[in-house]
CSV table of C-alpha atoms in Angstrom, one decimal:
chain,number,residue,atom,x,y,z
A,4,UNK,CA,27.2,8.1,-5.7
A,5,UNK,CA,25.6,8.0,-1.8
A,6,UNK,CA,21.7,8.3,-2.0
A,7,UNK,CA,20.5,10.8,0.9
A,8,UNK,CA,17.2,9.2,1.8
A,9,UNK,CA,15.1,12.1,2.7
A,10,UNK,CA,16.0,14.0,-0.7
A,11,UNK,CA,13.7,11.3,-2.0
A,12,UNK,CA,10.0,10.6,-2.1
A,13,UNK,CA,8.8,7.8,0.5
A,14,UNK,CA,7.9,5.2,-1.9
A,15,UNK,CA,11.4,5.7,-4.1
A,16,UNK,CA,13.4,5.7,-0.6
A,17,UNK,CA,12.1,2.3,0.2
A,18,UNK,CA,12.9,0.3,-3.5
A,19,UNK,CA,16.4,1.6,-3.0
A,20,UNK,CA,16.5,-1.0,-0.4
A,21,UNK,CA,15.4,-3.8,-2.6
A,22,UNK,CA,17.6,-2.7,-5.3
A,23,UNK,CA,20.5,-2.7,-3.1
A,24,UNK,CA,19.9,-6.2,-2.0
A,25,UNK,CA,21.3,-5.7,1.5
A,26,UNK,CA,18.8,-7.4,2.9
A,27,UNK,CA,20.0,-10.5,1.8
A,28,UNK,CA,23.5,-9.8,3.0
A,29,UNK,CA,24.1,-11.9,5.6
A,30,UNK,CA,24.7,-15.4,4.5
A,31,UNK,CA,23.2,-16.9,7.3
A,32,UNK,CA,19.9,-15.5,6.4
A,33,UNK,CA,17.6,-18.2,4.6
A,34,UNK,CA,16.2,-17.1,1.0
A,35,UNK,CA,12.6,-17.9,2.5
A,36,UNK,CA,13.3,-15.1,5.4
A,37,UNK,CA,14.8,-12.5,2.5
A,38,UNK,CA,11.7,-13.0,0.5
A,39,UNK,CA,9.2,-12.5,3.2
A,40,UNK,CA,11.5,-9.1,4.3
A,41,UNK,CA,11.4,-8.1,0.7
A,42,UNK,CA,7.6,-8.7,0.2
A,43,UNK,CA,6.7,-6.8,3.3
A,44,UNK,CA,8.9,-3.9,2.5
A,45,UNK,CA,7.3,-4.0,-1.1
A,46,UNK,CA,3.7,-4.0,0.4
A,47,UNK,CA,5.1,-0.8,2.8
A,48,UNK,CA,6.1,0.9,-0.1
A,49,UNK,CA,2.6,0.3,-1.9
A,50,UNK,CA,0.8,1.6,1.4
A,51,UNK,CA,3.5,4.5,1.4
A,52,UNK,CA,1.9,5.4,-2.0
A,53,UNK,CA,-1.4,5.5,-1.0
A,54,UNK,CA,-0.4,7.7,1.9
A,55,UNK,CA,-1.1,4.8,4.2
A,56,UNK,CA,1.8,5.2,6.6
A,57,UNK,CA,0.3,3.6,10.1
A,58,UNK,CA,0.2,0.3,7.7
A,59,UNK,CA,3.4,0.8,6.3
A,60,UNK,CA,5.2,1.2,9.2
A,61,UNK,CA,3.5,-2.2,10.4
A,62,UNK,CA,4.8,-3.6,7.6
A,63,UNK,CA,8.3,-2.1,8.4
A,64,UNK,CA,8.1,-3.1,11.7
A,65,UNK,CA,7.4,-6.7,10.9
A,66,UNK,CA,10.1,-6.9,8.6
A,67,UNK,CA,12.7,-5.6,11.0
A,68,UNK,CA,11.8,-8.2,13.3
A,69,UNK,CA,12.1,-10.5,11.0
A,70,UNK,CA,15.7,-9.4,10.6
A,71,UNK,CA,16.5,-9.6,14.5
A,72,UNK,CA,15.3,-13.2,14.5
A,73,UNK,CA,17.7,-14.0,12.0
A,74,UNK,CA,20.5,-11.8,13.3
A,75,UNK,CA,20.4,-9.8,9.7
A,76,UNK,CA,21.7,-6.7,11.4
A,77,UNK,CA,22.3,-5.2,7.9
A,78,UNK,CA,18.8,-5.7,7.0
A,79,UNK,CA,17.9,-4.4,10.0
A,80,UNK,CA,19.9,-1.3,9.7
A,81,UNK,CA,17.8,-0.5,6.2
A,82,UNK,CA,14.2,-1.2,7.2
A,83,UNK,CA,15.0,0.6,10.3
A,84,UNK,CA,16.5,3.9,8.1
A,85,UNK,CA,13.3,3.3,6.2
A,86,UNK,CA,11.1,3.7,8.9
A,87,UNK,CA,13.1,6.7,10.0
A,88,UNK,CA,12.1,8.2,6.4
A,89,UNK,CA,8.5,7.8,6.9
A,90,UNK,CA,8.5,9.3,10.4
A,91,UNK,CA,10.6,12.2,9.5
A,92,UNK,CA,8.5,12.6,6.4
A,93,UNK,CA,5.2,12.8,7.8
A,94,UNK,CA,6.0,15.2,10.3
A,95,UNK,CA,7.1,12.8,13.5
A,96,UNK,CA,9.9,14.4,14.3
A,97,UNK,CA,10.8,12.9,17.4
A,98,UNK,CA,10.5,9.2,16.4
A,99,UNK,CA,12.5,10.3,13.4
A,100,UNK,CA,15.1,11.9,15.8
A,101,UNK,CA,15.4,8.5,17.7
A,102,UNK,CA,15.9,6.6,14.7
A,103,UNK,CA,18.2,8.1,13.4
A,104,UNK,CA,20.2,8.6,16.0
A,105,UNK,CA,20.3,5.0,16.9
A,106,UNK,CA,21.3,4.6,13.2
A,107,UNK,CA,24.5,7.2,13.5
A,108,UNK,CA,25.9,5.1,16.4
A,109,UNK,CA,24.9,1.7,14.6
A,110,UNK,CA,27.0,3.1,11.4
A,111,UNK,CA,29.6,4.3,13.9
A,112,UNK,CA,29.9,0.8,15.7
A,113,UNK,CA,30.4,-0.9,12.3
A,114,UNK,CA,32.9,1.6,11.1
A,115,UNK,CA,30.7,2.0,7.9
A,116,UNK,CA,31.9,6.1,6.6
A,117,UNK,CA,29.1,5.5,3.8
A,118,UNK,CA,26.3,5.0,5.7
A,119,UNK,CA,27.1,7.3,8.5
A,120,UNK,CA,27.4,10.0,6.3
A,121,UNK,CA,23.8,9.3,4.8
A,122,UNK,CA,22.7,8.8,8.7
A,123,UNK,CA,24.2,12.0,9.8
A,124,UNK,CA,23.1,14.1,6.7
A,125,UNK,CA,19.7,12.8,7.7
A,126,UNK,CA,19.6,13.3,11.4
A,127,UNK,CA,20.8,16.9,10.6
A,128,UNK,CA,17.3,17.6,8.6
A,129,UNK,CA,15.4,16.1,11.6
A,130,UNK,CA,17.5,18.6,13.8
A,131,UNK,CA,16.9,21.6,11.3
A,132,UNK,CA,12.7,20.5,11.3
A,133,UNK,CA,13.3,20.7,15.2
A,134,UNK,CA,14.8,24.0,15.3
A,135,UNK,CA,17.9,22.6,16.5
A,136,UNK,CA,20.0,24.7,13.7
A,137,UNK,CA,23.3,24.1,15.7
A,138,UNK,CA,22.9,20.7,16.3
A,139,UNK,CA,22.0,20.4,12.7
A,140,UNK,CA,24.8,22.3,11.3
A,141,UNK,CA,27.3,19.7,13.4
A,142,UNK,CA,25.8,17.1,12.0
A,143,UNK,CA,25.9,18.6,8.2
A,144,UNK,CA,29.8,19.2,9.0
A,145,UNK,CA,30.1,15.7,10.0
A,146,UNK,CA,28.6,14.4,6.9
A,147,UNK,CA,30.3,16.9,4.6
A,148,UNK,CA,33.9,15.9,6.1
A,149,UNK,CA,33.2,12.1,5.3
A,150,UNK,CA,31.6,13.0,2.1
A,151,UNK,CA,34.7,14.6,1.2
A,152,UNK,CA,37.0,11.8,2.3
A,153,UNK,CA,34.9,9.7,-0.2
A,154,UNK,CA,35.1,11.9,-2.7
A,155,UNK,CA,31.4,11.5,-3.0
A,156,UNK,CA,30.6,14.7,-5.0
A,157,UNK,CA,26.7,14.1,-5.1
A,158,UNK,CA,27.2,14.0,-1.1
A,159,UNK,CA,29.0,17.0,-0.9
A,160,UNK,CA,27.2,19.0,-2.8
A,161,UNK,CA,24.1,18.0,-1.2
A,162,UNK,CA,25.3,18.7,2.0
A,163,UNK,CA,26.6,22.4,1.4
A,164,UNK,CA,23.0,22.7,0.3
A,165,UNK,CA,21.6,21.7,3.5
A,166,UNK,CA,24.4,23.7,5.2
A,167,UNK,CA,23.3,26.7,3.2
A,168,UNK,CA,19.7,25.9,3.9
A,169,UNK,CA,20.3,25.9,7.4
A,170,UNK,CA,22.4,29.1,7.3
A,171,UNK,CA,19.2,30.7,5.5
A,172,UNK,CA,16.6,29.7,8.3
A,173,UNK,CA,18.8,31.5,11.0
A,174,UNK,CA,18.7,34.4,8.8
A,175,UNK,CA,22.7,34.2,8.1
A,176,UNK,CA,22.5,35.4,4.9
A,177,UNK,CA,26.4,35.7,3.5
A,178,UNK,CA,27.1,32.4,5.4
A,179,UNK,CA,24.2,30.9,3.5
A,180,UNK,CA,25.2,32.4,0.2
A,181,UNK,CA,28.6,31.2,0.3
A,182,UNK,CA,27.6,27.5,0.9
A,183,UNK,CA,24.8,27.7,-1.6
A,184,UNK,CA,27.3,28.9,-3.9
A,185,UNK,CA,29.4,26.0,-4.3
A,186,UNK,CA,26.8,23.7,-4.1
A,187,UNK,CA,25.2,25.1,-6.9
A,188,UNK,CA,29.0,24.8,-8.8
A,189,UNK,CA,28.9,21.0,-7.6
A,190,UNK,CA,25.6,20.4,-9.0
A,191,UNK,CA,26.2,22.1,-12.4
A,192,UNK,CA,29.8,20.2,-12.7
A,193,UNK,CA,27.8,17.0,-11.8
A,194,UNK,CA,25.0,17.8,-14.2
A,195,UNK,CA,21.8,17.6,-11.6
A,196,UNK,CA,20.1,20.3,-13.3
A,197,UNK,CA,16.8,19.8,-11.2
A,198,UNK,CA,19.5,20.5,-7.6
A,199,UNK,CA,20.8,23.3,-9.6
A,200,UNK,CA,17.4,25.0,-10.2
A,201,UNK,CA,16.4,24.3,-6.3
A,202,UNK,CA,19.1,25.9,-4.9
A,203,UNK,CA,18.8,29.0,-7.5
A,204,UNK,CA,15.5,29.3,-5.7
A,205,UNK,CA,17.1,29.4,-2.4
A,206,UNK,CA,19.8,32.1,-3.8
A,207,UNK,CA,17.0,34.1,-5.1
A,208,UNK,CA,15.3,34.4,-1.5
A,209,UNK,CA,18.3,35.1,0.1
A,210,UNK,CA,19.1,38.3,-2.6
A,211,UNK,CA,15.2,39.4,-2.3
A,212,UNK,CA,15.8,39.4,1.7
A,213,UNK,CA,19.3,41.5,0.7
A,214,UNK,CA,17.0,43.7,-1.3
A,215,UNK,CA,18.9,42.8,-4.1
A,216,UNK,CA,15.9,42.7,-6.6
A,217,UNK,CA,17.6,42.1,-9.8
A,218,UNK,CA,19.6,39.9,-8.6
A,219,UNK,CA,16.6,37.7,-7.1
A,220,UNK,CA,14.8,37.5,-10.4
A,221,UNK,CA,18.0,36.3,-12.3
A,222,UNK,CA,17.9,33.3,-9.5
A,223,UNK,CA,14.3,32.7,-9.9
A,224,UNK,CA,14.3,32.6,-13.7
A,225,UNK,CA,16.8,30.3,-13.9
A,226,UNK,CA,15.2,28.0,-11.3
A,227,UNK,CA,12.0,28.2,-13.2
A,228,UNK,CA,13.5,27.4,-16.3
A,229,UNK,CA,14.1,23.9,-15.2
A,230,UNK,CA,11.4,23.5,-12.4
A,231,UNK,CA,8.4,24.6,-14.7
A,232,UNK,CA,9.1,21.4,-17.0
A,233,UNK,CA,8.7,19.2,-14.3
A,234,UNK,CA,6.0,17.6,-11.9
A,235,UNK,CA,4.7,19.7,-9.3
A,236,UNK,CA,7.0,20.9,-6.6
A,237,UNK,CA,7.0,23.0,-3.5
A,238,UNK,CA,10.3,24.7,-5.0
A,239,UNK,CA,8.4,25.8,-8.2
A,240,UNK,CA,5.6,27.2,-6.3
A,241,UNK,CA,8.4,28.8,-4.1
A,242,UNK,CA,10.0,30.5,-7.2
A,243,UNK,CA,6.5,32.1,-8.4
A,244,UNK,CA,6.0,33.5,-5.0
A,245,UNK,CA,9.5,34.8,-4.9
A,246,UNK,CA,9.1,36.0,-8.4
A,247,UNK,CA,6.2,37.8,-7.8
A,248,UNK,CA,7.1,39.7,-4.7
A,249,UNK,CA,10.1,40.7,-6.5
A,250,UNK,CA,8.4,42.0,-9.6
A,251,UNK,CA,6.0,43.7,-7.0
A,252,UNK,CA,8.9,45.7,-5.2
A,253,UNK,CA,10.5,46.5,-9.2
A,254,UNK,CA,6.7,48.1,-9.7
A,255,UNK,CA,6.6,45.5,-12.6
A,256,UNK,CA,2.9,45.1,-11.6
A,257,UNK,CA,1.9,42.7,-14.6
A,258,UNK,CA,4.5,40.3,-14.0
A,259,UNK,CA,4.0,40.1,-10.6
A,260,UNK,CA,0.2,39.4,-11.2
A,261,UNK,CA,0.7,36.6,-13.3
A,262,UNK,CA,3.3,34.6,-10.8
A,263,UNK,CA,1.1,35.7,-8.4
A,264,UNK,CA,-1.9,34.1,-10.0
A,265,UNK,CA,0.5,30.9,-10.8
A,266,UNK,CA,1.4,30.5,-7.3
A,267,UNK,CA,-2.2,30.9,-6.2
A,268,UNK,CA,-3.1,27.5,-8.4
A,269,UNK,CA,-0.1,25.9,-7.5
A,270,UNK,CA,-0.4,26.4,-3.7
A,271,UNK,CA,-4.5,25.1,-4.6
A,272,UNK,CA,-3.3,21.7,-6.1
A,273,UNK,CA,-0.8,21.5,-2.8
A,274,UNK,CA,-4.0,21.7,-0.4
A,275,UNK,CA,-5.9,19.4,-2.6
A,276,UNK,CA,-3.1,16.8,-2.7
A,277,UNK,CA,-3.0,17.1,1.0
A,278,UNK,CA,-6.6,17.0,1.6
A,279,UNK,CA,-6.5,13.6,-0.7
A,280,UNK,CA,-3.5,12.2,1.4
A,281,UNK,CA,-5.8,12.9,4.9
A,282,UNK,CA,-8.7,11.1,3.1
A,283,UNK,CA,-6.8,8.3,2.4
A,284,UNK,CA,-5.7,7.5,5.6
A,285,UNK,CA,-9.0,8.1,7.4
A,286,UNK,CA,-10.3,5.7,4.6
A,287,UNK,CA,-8.5,2.7,6.0
A,288,UNK,CA,-8.3,3.4,9.8
């Protein structure tokens, strides 16, 4: 099972670098330098948890420079990937594109199929966010081929979902539906209820666009049964929005109102969370 960094919260993605132990993989790297890099990454993780992204990037840059000085290419690659992930999740897409493009070339040069599948997948998300959907599709398909060669079910399912969402963004609904149904089957097979629920939400959106409102409601309710038991997520908020819209078309106004109210409450929570993050960033500038 291989980790797609963009799918994780920022703090979790950095912790993976420490858990993997990759920063000490090079035998020429002294233990002192390894400890320093690990400490810098941990400090960066703490800043990210407080939405202090500029400070986190400064620490990651220092960690990268230390890896460069000691010739630890693996450690550099890990920290570079973390930096790209921070840029992506904070909306700095051109910087994220630059770093993930470098990572793709780095992985190709090192014949690292596992890392290349992940870098291509992440680059695809960046290109999709840049509205470069054709490039994103190429990235995802290349990542999918590698994941299939590696028999990585998590990677296959995640990339099929990404291809589906990418097609949905271009209003290619039948193509999106095909990819998402394949992803759903795999997520169910590997017992990933959360990702299966998120795919159901997308299938609900597609069914709504196709004016198949009872099917849309079925998909949304399947998603809701899982997502409502978990902490706040945009997927949960959008599921309530979809249910409200579908029930309204079906003239079930009571259900439409209930889900709209829940959607509005979650939307307010999201706004408060975003305002808190902005305040935290301003307090340290």
